[in-house]
Short mmCIF file of C-alpha atoms and ligand atoms in Angstrom, two decimals:
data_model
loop_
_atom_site.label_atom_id
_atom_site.label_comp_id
_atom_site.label_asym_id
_atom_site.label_seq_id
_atom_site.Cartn_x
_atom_site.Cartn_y
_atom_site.Cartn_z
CA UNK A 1 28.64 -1.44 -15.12
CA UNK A 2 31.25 -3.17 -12.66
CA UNK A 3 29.42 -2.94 -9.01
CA UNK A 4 28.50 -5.88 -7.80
CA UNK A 5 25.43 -6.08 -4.89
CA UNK A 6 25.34 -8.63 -2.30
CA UNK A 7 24.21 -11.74 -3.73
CA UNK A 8 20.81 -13.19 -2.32
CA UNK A 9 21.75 -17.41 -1.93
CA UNK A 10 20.09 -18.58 -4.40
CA UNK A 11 19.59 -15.87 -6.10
CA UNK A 12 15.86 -15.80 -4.22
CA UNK A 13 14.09 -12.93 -5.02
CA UNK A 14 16.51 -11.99 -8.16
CA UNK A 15 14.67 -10.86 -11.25
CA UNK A 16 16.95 -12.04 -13.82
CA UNK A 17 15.18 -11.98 -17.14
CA UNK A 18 12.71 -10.35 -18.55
CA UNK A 19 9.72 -12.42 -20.52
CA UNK A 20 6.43 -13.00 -21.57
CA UNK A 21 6.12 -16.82 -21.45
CA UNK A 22 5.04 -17.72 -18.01
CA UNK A 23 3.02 -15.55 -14.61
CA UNK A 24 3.73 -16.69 -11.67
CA UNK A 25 2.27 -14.54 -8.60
CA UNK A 26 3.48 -16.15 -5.62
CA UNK A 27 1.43 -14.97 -2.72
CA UNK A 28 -1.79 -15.18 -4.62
CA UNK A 29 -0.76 -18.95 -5.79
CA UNK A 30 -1.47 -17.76 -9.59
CA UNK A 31 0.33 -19.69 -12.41
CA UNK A 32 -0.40 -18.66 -15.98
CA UNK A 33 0.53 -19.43 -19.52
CA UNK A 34 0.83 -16.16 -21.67
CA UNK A 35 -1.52 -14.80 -19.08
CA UNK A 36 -4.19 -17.44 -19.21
CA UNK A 37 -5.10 -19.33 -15.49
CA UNK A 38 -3.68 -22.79 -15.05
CA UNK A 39 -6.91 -23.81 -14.00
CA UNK A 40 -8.29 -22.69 -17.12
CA UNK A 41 -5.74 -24.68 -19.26
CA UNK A 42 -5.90 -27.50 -17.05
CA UNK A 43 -9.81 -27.80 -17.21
CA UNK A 44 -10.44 -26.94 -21.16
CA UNK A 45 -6.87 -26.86 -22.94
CA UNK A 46 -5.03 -29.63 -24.12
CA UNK A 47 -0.77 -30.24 -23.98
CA UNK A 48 -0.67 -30.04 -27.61
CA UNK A 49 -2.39 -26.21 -27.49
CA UNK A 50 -0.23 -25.69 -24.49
CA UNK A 51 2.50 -25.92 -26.60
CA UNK A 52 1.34 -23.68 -29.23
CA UNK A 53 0.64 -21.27 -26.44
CA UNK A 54 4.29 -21.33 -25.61
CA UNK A 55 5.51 -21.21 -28.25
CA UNK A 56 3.63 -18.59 -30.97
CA UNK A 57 2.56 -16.28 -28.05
CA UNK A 58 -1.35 -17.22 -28.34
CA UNK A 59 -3.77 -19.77 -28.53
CA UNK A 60 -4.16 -21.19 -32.17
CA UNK A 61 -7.04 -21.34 -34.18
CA UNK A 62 -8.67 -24.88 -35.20
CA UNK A 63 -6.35 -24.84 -38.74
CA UNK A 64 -2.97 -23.93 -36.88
CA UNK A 65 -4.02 -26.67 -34.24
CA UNK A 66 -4.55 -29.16 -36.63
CA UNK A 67 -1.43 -28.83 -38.10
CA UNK A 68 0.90 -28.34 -35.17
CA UNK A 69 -0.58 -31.91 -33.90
CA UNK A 70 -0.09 -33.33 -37.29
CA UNK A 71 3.28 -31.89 -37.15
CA UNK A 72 4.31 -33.33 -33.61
CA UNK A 73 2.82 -36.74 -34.80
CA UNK A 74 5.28 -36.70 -38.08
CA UNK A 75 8.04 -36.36 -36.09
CA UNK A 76 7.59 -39.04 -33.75
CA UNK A 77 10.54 -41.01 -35.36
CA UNK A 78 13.82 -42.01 -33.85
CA UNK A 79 17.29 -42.59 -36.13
CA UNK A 80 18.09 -46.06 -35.99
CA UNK A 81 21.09 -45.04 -34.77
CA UNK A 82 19.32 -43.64 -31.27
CA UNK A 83 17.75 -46.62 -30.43
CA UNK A 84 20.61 -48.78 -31.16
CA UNK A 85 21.90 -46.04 -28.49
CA UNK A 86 19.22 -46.90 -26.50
CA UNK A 87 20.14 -50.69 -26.49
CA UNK A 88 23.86 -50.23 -25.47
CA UNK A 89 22.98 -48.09 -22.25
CA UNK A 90 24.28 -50.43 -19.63
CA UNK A 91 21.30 -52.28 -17.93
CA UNK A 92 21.43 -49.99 -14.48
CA UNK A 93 21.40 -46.47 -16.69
CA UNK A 94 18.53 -44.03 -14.79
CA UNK A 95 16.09 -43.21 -17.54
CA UNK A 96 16.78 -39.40 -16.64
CA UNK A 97 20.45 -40.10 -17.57
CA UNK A 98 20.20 -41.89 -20.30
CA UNK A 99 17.62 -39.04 -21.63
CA UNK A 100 20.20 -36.28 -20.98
CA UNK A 101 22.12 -38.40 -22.88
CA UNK A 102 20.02 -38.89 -25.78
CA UNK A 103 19.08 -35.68 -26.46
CA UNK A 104 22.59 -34.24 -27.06
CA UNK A 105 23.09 -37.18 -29.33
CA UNK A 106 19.70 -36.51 -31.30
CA UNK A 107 21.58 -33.59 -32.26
CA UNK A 108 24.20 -35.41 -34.80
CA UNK A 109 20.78 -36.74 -36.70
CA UNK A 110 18.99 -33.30 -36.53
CA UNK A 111 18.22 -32.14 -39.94
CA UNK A 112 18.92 -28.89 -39.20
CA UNK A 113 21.99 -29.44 -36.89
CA UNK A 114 23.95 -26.08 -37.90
CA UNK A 115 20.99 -24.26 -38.05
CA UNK A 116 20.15 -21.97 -34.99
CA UNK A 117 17.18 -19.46 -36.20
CA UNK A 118 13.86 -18.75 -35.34
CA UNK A 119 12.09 -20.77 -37.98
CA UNK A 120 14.53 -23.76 -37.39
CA UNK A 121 14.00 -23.31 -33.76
CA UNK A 122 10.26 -24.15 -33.88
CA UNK A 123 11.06 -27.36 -36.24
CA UNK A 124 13.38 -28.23 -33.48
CA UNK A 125 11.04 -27.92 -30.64
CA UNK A 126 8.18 -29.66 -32.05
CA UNK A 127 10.90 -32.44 -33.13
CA UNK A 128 12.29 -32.17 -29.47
CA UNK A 129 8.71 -32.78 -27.70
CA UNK A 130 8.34 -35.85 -29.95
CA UNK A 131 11.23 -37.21 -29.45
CA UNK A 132 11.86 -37.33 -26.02
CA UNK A 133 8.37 -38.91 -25.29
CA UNK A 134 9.54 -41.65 -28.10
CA UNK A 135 12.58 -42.31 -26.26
CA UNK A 136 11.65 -42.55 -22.55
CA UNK A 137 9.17 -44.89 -23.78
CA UNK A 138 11.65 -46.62 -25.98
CA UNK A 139 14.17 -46.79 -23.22
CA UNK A 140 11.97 -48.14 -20.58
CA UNK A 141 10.52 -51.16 -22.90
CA UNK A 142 14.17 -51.87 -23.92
CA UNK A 143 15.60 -51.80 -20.61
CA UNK A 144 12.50 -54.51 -19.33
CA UNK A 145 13.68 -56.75 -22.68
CA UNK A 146 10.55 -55.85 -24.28
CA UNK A 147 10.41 -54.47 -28.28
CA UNK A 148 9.95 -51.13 -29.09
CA UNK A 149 6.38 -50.10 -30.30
CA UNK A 150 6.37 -47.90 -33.41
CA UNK A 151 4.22 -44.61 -32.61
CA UNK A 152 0.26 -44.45 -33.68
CA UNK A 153 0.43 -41.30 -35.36
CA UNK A 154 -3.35 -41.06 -34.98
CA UNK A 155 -3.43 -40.48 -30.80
CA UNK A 156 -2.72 -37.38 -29.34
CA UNK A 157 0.82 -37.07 -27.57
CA UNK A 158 0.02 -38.32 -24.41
CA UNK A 159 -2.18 -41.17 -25.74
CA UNK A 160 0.99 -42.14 -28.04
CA UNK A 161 3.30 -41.74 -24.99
CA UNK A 162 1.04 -44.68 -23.14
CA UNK A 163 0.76 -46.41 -25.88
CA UNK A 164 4.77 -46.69 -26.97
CA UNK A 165 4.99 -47.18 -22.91
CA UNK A 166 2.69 -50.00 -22.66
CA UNK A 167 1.60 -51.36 -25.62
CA UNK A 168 -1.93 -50.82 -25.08
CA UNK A 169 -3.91 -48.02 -26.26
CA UNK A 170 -4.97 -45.81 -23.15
CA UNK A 171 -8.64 -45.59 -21.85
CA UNK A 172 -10.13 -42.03 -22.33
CA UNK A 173 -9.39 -41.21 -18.51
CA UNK A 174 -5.39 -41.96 -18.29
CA UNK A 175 -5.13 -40.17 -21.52
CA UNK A 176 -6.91 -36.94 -20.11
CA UNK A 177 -5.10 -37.62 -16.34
CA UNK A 178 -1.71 -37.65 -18.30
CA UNK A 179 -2.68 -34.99 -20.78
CA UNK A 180 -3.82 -32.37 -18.08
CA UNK A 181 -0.18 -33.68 -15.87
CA UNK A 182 1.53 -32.48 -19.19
CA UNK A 183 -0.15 -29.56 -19.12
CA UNK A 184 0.55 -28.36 -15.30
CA UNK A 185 4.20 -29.09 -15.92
CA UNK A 186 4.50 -27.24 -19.42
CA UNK A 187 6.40 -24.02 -18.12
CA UNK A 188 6.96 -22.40 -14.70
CA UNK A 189 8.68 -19.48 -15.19
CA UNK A 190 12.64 -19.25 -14.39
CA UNK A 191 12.63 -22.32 -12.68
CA UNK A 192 16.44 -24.03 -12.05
CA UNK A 193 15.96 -26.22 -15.31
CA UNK A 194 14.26 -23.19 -17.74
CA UNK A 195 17.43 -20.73 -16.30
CA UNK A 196 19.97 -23.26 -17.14
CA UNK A 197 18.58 -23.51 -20.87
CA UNK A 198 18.47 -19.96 -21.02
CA UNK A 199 21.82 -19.29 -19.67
CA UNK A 200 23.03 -21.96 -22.44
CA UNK A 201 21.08 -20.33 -24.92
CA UNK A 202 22.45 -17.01 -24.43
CA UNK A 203 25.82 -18.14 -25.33
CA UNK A 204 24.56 -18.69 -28.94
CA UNK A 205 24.49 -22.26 -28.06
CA UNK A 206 22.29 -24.81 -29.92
CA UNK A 207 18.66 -25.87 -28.53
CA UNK A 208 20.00 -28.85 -28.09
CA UNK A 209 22.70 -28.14 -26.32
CA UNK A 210 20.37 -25.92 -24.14
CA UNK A 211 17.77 -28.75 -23.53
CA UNK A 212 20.25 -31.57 -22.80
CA UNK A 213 21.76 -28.57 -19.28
CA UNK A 214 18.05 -28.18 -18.76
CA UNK A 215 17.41 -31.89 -18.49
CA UNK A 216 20.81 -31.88 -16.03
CA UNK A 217 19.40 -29.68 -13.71
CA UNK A 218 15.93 -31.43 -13.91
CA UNK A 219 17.18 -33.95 -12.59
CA UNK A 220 18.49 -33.50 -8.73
CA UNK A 221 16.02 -33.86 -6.39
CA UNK A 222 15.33 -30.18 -4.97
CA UNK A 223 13.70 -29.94 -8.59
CA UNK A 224 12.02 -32.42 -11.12
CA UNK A 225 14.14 -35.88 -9.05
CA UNK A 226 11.20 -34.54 -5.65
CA UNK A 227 8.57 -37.05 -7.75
CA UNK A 228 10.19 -39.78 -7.66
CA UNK A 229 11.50 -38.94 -3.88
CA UNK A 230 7.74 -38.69 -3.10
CA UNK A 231 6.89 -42.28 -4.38
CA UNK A 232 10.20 -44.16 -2.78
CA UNK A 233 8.51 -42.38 0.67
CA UNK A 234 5.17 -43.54 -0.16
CA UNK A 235 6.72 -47.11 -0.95
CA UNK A 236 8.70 -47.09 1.94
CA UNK A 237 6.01 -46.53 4.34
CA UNK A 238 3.84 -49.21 2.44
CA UNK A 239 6.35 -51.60 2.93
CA UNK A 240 7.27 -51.05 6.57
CA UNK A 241 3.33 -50.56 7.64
CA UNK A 242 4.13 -47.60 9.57
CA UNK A 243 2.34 -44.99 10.27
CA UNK A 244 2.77 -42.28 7.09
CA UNK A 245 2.39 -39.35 10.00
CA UNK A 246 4.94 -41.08 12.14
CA UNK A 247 7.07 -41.85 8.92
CA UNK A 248 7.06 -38.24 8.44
CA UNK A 249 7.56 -37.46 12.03
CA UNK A 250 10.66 -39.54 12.13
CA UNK A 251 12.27 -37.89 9.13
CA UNK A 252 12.04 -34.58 9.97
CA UNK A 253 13.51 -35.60 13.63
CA UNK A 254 16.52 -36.20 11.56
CA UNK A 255 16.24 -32.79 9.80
CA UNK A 256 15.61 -34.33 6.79
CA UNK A 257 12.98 -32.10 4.19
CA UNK A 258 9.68 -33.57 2.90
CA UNK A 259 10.09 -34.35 -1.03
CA UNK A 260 6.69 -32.54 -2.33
CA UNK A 261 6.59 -29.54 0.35
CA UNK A 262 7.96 -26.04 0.10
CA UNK A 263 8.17 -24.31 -3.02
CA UNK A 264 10.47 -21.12 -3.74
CA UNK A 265 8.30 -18.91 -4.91
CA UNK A 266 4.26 -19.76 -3.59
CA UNK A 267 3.41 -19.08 -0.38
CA UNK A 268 -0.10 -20.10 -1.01
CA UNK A 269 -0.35 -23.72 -2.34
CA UNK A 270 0.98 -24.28 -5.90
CA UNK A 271 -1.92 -24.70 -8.01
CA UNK A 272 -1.05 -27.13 -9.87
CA UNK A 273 -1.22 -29.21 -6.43
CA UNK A 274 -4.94 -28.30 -6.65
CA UNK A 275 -5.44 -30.45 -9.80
CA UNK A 276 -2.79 -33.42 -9.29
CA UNK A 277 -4.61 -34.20 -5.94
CA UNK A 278 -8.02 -34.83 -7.37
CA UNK A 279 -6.81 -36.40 -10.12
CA UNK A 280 -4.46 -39.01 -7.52
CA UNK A 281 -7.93 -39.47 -5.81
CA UNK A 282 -9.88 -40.16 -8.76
CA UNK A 283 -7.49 -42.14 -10.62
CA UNK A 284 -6.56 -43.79 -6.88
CA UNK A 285 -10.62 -44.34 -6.55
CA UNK A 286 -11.53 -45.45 -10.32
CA UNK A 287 -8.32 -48.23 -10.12
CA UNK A 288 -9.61 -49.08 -6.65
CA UNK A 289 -6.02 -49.23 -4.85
CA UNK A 290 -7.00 -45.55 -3.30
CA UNK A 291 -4.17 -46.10 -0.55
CA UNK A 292 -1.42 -44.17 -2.67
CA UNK A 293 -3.60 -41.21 -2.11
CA UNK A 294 -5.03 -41.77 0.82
CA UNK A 295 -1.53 -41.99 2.45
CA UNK A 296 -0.29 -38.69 0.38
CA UNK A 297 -3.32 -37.06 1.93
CA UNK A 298 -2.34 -37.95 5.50
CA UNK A 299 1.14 -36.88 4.94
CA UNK A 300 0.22 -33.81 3.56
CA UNK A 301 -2.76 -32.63 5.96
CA UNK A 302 0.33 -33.44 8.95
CA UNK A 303 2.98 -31.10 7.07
CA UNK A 304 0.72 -28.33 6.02
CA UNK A 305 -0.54 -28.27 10.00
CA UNK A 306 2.73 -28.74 11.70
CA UNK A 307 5.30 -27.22 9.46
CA UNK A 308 3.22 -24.69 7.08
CA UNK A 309 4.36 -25.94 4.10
CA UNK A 310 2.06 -26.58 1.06
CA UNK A 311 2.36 -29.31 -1.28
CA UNK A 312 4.34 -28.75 -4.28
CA UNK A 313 3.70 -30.39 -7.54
CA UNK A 314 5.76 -33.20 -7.14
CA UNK A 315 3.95 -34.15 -3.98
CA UNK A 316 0.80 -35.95 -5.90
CA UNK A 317 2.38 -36.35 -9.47
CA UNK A 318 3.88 -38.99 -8.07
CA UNK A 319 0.87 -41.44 -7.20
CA UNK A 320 -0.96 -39.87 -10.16
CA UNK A 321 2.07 -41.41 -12.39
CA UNK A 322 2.16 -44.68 -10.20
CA UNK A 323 -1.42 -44.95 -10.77
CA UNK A 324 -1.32 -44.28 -14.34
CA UNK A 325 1.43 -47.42 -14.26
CA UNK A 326 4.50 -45.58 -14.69
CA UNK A 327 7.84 -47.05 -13.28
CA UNK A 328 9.16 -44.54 -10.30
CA UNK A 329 12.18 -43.82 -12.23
CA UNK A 330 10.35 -42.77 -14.74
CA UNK A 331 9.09 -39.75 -13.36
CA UNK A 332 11.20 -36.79 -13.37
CA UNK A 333 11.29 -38.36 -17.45
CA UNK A 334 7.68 -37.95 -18.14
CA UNK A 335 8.27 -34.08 -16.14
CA UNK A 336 10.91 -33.71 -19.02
CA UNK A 337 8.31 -34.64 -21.62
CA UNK A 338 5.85 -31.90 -20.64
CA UNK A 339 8.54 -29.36 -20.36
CA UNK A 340 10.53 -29.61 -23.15
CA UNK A 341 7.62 -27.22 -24.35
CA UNK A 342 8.31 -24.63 -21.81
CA UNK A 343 12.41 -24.90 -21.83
CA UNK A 344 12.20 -24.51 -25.60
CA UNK A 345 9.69 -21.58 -25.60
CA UNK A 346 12.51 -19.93 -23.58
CA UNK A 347 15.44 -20.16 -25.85
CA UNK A 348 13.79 -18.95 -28.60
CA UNK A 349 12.83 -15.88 -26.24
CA UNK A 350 16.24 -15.70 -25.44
CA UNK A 351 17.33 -15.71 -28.76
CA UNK A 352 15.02 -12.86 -29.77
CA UNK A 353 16.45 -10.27 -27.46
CA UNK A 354 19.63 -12.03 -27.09
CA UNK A 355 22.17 -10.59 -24.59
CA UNK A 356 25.37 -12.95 -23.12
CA UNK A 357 23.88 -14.32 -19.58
CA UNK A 358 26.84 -13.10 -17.35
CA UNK A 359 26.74 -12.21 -13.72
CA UNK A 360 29.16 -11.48 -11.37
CA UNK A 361 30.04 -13.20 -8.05
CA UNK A 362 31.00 -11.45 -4.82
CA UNK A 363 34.59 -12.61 -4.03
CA UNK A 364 35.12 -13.95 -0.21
CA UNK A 365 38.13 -16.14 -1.05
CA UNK A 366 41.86 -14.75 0.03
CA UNK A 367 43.07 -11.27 0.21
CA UNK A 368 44.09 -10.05 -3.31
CA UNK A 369 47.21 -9.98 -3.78
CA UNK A 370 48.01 -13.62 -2.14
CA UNK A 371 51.51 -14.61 -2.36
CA UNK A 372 52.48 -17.13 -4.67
CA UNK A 373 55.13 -19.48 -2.83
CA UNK A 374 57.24 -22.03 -4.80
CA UNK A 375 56.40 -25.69 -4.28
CA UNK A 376 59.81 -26.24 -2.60
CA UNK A 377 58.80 -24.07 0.01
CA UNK A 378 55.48 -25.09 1.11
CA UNK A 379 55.26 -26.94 3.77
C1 COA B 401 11.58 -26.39 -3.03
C2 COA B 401 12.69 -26.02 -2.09
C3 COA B 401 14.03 -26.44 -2.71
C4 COA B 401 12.68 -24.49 -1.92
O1 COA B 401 13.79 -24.21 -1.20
P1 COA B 401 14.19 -22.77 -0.62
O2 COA B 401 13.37 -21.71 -1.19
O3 COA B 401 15.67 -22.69 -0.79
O4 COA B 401 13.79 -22.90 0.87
P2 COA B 401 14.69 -23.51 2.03
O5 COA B 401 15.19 -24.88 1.65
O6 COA B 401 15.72 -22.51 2.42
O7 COA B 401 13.59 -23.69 3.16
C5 COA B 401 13.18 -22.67 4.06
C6 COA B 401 12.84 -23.34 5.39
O8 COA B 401 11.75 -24.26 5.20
C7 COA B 401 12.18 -25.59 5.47
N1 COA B 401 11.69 -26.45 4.40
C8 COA B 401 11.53 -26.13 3.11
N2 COA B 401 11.07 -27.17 2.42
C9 COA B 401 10.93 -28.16 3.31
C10 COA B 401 10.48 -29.48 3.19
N3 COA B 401 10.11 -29.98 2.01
N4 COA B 401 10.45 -30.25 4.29
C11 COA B 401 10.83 -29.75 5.49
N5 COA B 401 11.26 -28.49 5.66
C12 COA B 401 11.32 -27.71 4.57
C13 COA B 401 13.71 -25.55 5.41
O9 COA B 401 14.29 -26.57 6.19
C14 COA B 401 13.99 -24.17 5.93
O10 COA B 401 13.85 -24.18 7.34
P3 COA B 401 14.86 -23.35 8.26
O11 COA B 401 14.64 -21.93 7.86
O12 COA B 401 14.39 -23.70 9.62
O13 COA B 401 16.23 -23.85 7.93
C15 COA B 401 12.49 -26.68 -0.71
O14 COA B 401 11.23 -26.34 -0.21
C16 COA B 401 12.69 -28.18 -0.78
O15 COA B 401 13.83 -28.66 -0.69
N6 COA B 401 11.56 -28.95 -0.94
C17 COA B 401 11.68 -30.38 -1.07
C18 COA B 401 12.10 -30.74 -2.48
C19 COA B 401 10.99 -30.48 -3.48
O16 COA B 401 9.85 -30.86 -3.28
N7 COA B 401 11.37 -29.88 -4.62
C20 COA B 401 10.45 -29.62 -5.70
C21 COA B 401 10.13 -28.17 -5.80
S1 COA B 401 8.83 -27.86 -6.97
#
């Protein structure tokens, strides 16, 4: 078929892949995992059965659990060579660069470099979500001068990810605050970062290869970089002492958008919204320095009323993560730590009913045939 239709910019409202990872029903503000609620997953699931969810198609039973967590705690191990990698960044290196980075170099050290099936895949992905946690911890302790802290295989992955982050084991709360933030991020469908890994995929590319475009496209701020926009807002505002309403006010006078408002596909508010706000108001009210979210709140009850937006989830991941005592930059990272699961749950789908990702573009440049004049003659 040659016909091309009038693309949509931005391809909005383009279904342009078929799978059974991730629901999404955008006027009814339903997210779901293989079919089972968000809220559900958020309340009694943990990231670790998230993952398993993504990945095998169903929730596992207590055996396969066990030994997909014992599996992502054996490979929480870096070459030598990566965090000697990790040393040489120059000092100012973004952790979201230096991650993009990383992961197409964890590739050389993979044991199963050349190997692109389904089995391998898996290995990969549960190596993948390991490692990147390891090194955005690693890379934020070496950056501040400080040594890197060898994983407790015992924790669960978010409790390790604290704990090679700070040094000190997490209390039972931040673990479960991070653990249910890894779980709202796991997977959202064919979201800018997931397409890009599929696209990659579909060329018979490597996981790797896929992951490290995926991370690329995290990173700009209409995506995963809106966190961290969020906080520098929220900082800003603290700093200056203004008013967060009239700090809002004032930027969209200048036509500027709200970081953490307006979401593609939900006309309803994203749910996972609904669980990152009470957990930046509990976490705000158990660490008593509330103001994060009390100033979110403001900001957000002024947008929703004068603009109709709803708050993505960017808008309160960002003082949950502050709160949790994770560096601003930091934060479109610890996104990429939660979903690696999903990006790598949809190469291997791609690569089960693999078909070359190629669409056309509808040409508006010069008149074919254009003339070709000789440099001599141009003036
Ligand atoms: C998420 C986002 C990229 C979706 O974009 P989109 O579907 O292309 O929607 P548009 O950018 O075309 O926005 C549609 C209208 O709403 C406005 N709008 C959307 N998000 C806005 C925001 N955060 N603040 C202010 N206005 C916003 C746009 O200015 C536009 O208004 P117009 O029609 O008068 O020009 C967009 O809402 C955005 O940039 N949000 C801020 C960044 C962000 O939080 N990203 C994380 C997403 S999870």
């Amino acid at each position: 078929m040659t016909s091309v239709s009038h693309a949509p910019r931005g391809l909005e409202g383009v279904t342009a892949t078929n799978s059974s990872i991730c629901y999404i029903d955008g006027d009814q503000g339903v997210l779901a995992y293989r079919g089972i609620d968000i809220h559900e997953l958020a309340e009694r699931s943990t990231f670790e059965e998230c993952c398993y969810l993504l990945w095998f198609a169903r929730l596992p039973n207590r055996g396969e659990l066990q030994e997909l967590k014992l599996n992502l705690a054996r490979e929480r191990k870096l070459d030598a060579s990566i965090i000697s990698l990790l040393r040489q960044a120059p000092k100012h290196a973004l952790p979201m660069d230096v991650l993009r980075t990383v992961v197409s170099a964890l590739s050389f050290y993979d044991p199963e470099e050349k190997v692109n099936d389904a089995e391998a895949n898996v290995r990969k992905s549960i190596r993948l979500t390991s490692q990147i946690a390891y090194v955005v911890a690693a890379y934020d302790r070496i950056r501040k001068g400080k040594s890197v802290i060898d994983p407790d295989r015992s924790l669960s992955h978010a409790a390790n990810f604290l704990y090679q982050l700070t040094g000190q084991i997490p209390s039972a709360t931040a673990e479960r605050a991070l653990d249910i933030a890894l779980i709202l991020h796991a997977d959202h469908e064919l979201n800018a970062s997931t397409f890009a890994a599929r696209v990659v995929a579909a060329t018979l590319s490597d996981m790797h290869s896929a992951i490290a475009a995926a991370i690329g496209a995290l990173k700009g701020p209409l995506h995963g970089g809106a966190n961290e926009a969020v906080f520098r807002i929220l900082e800003s505002i603290d700093a200056s002492g203004a008013d967060p309403v009239d700090f809002v006010k004032g930027m969209l006078a200048q036509k500027n958008k709200i970081p953490g408002f307006g979401h593609r596909v939900y006309r309803t508010e994203d749910p996972r919204a609904t669980h990152l706000r009470t957990m930046s108001r509990d976490l705000g009210n158990s660490s008593g320095v509330p103001k994060w979210f009390e100033m979110s709140r403001r900001i957000e009850e002024f947008v929703v009323d004068d603009r109709k937006l709803n708050a993505n989830v960017d808008f309160y991941s960002a003082s949950t993560y502050h709160t949790l005592g994770i560096d601003i930059d930091l934060f479109t990272p610890v996104f990429a730590v939660s979903r690696i699961s999903g990006w790598s749950a949809h190469v291997m789908e791609q690569l089960n009913d693999h078909r070359l990702i190629r669409p056309r573009a509808e040409y508006q440049g010069p008149i074919y045939p254009n003339k070709y004049v000789p440099v001599e003659q141009r003036r």
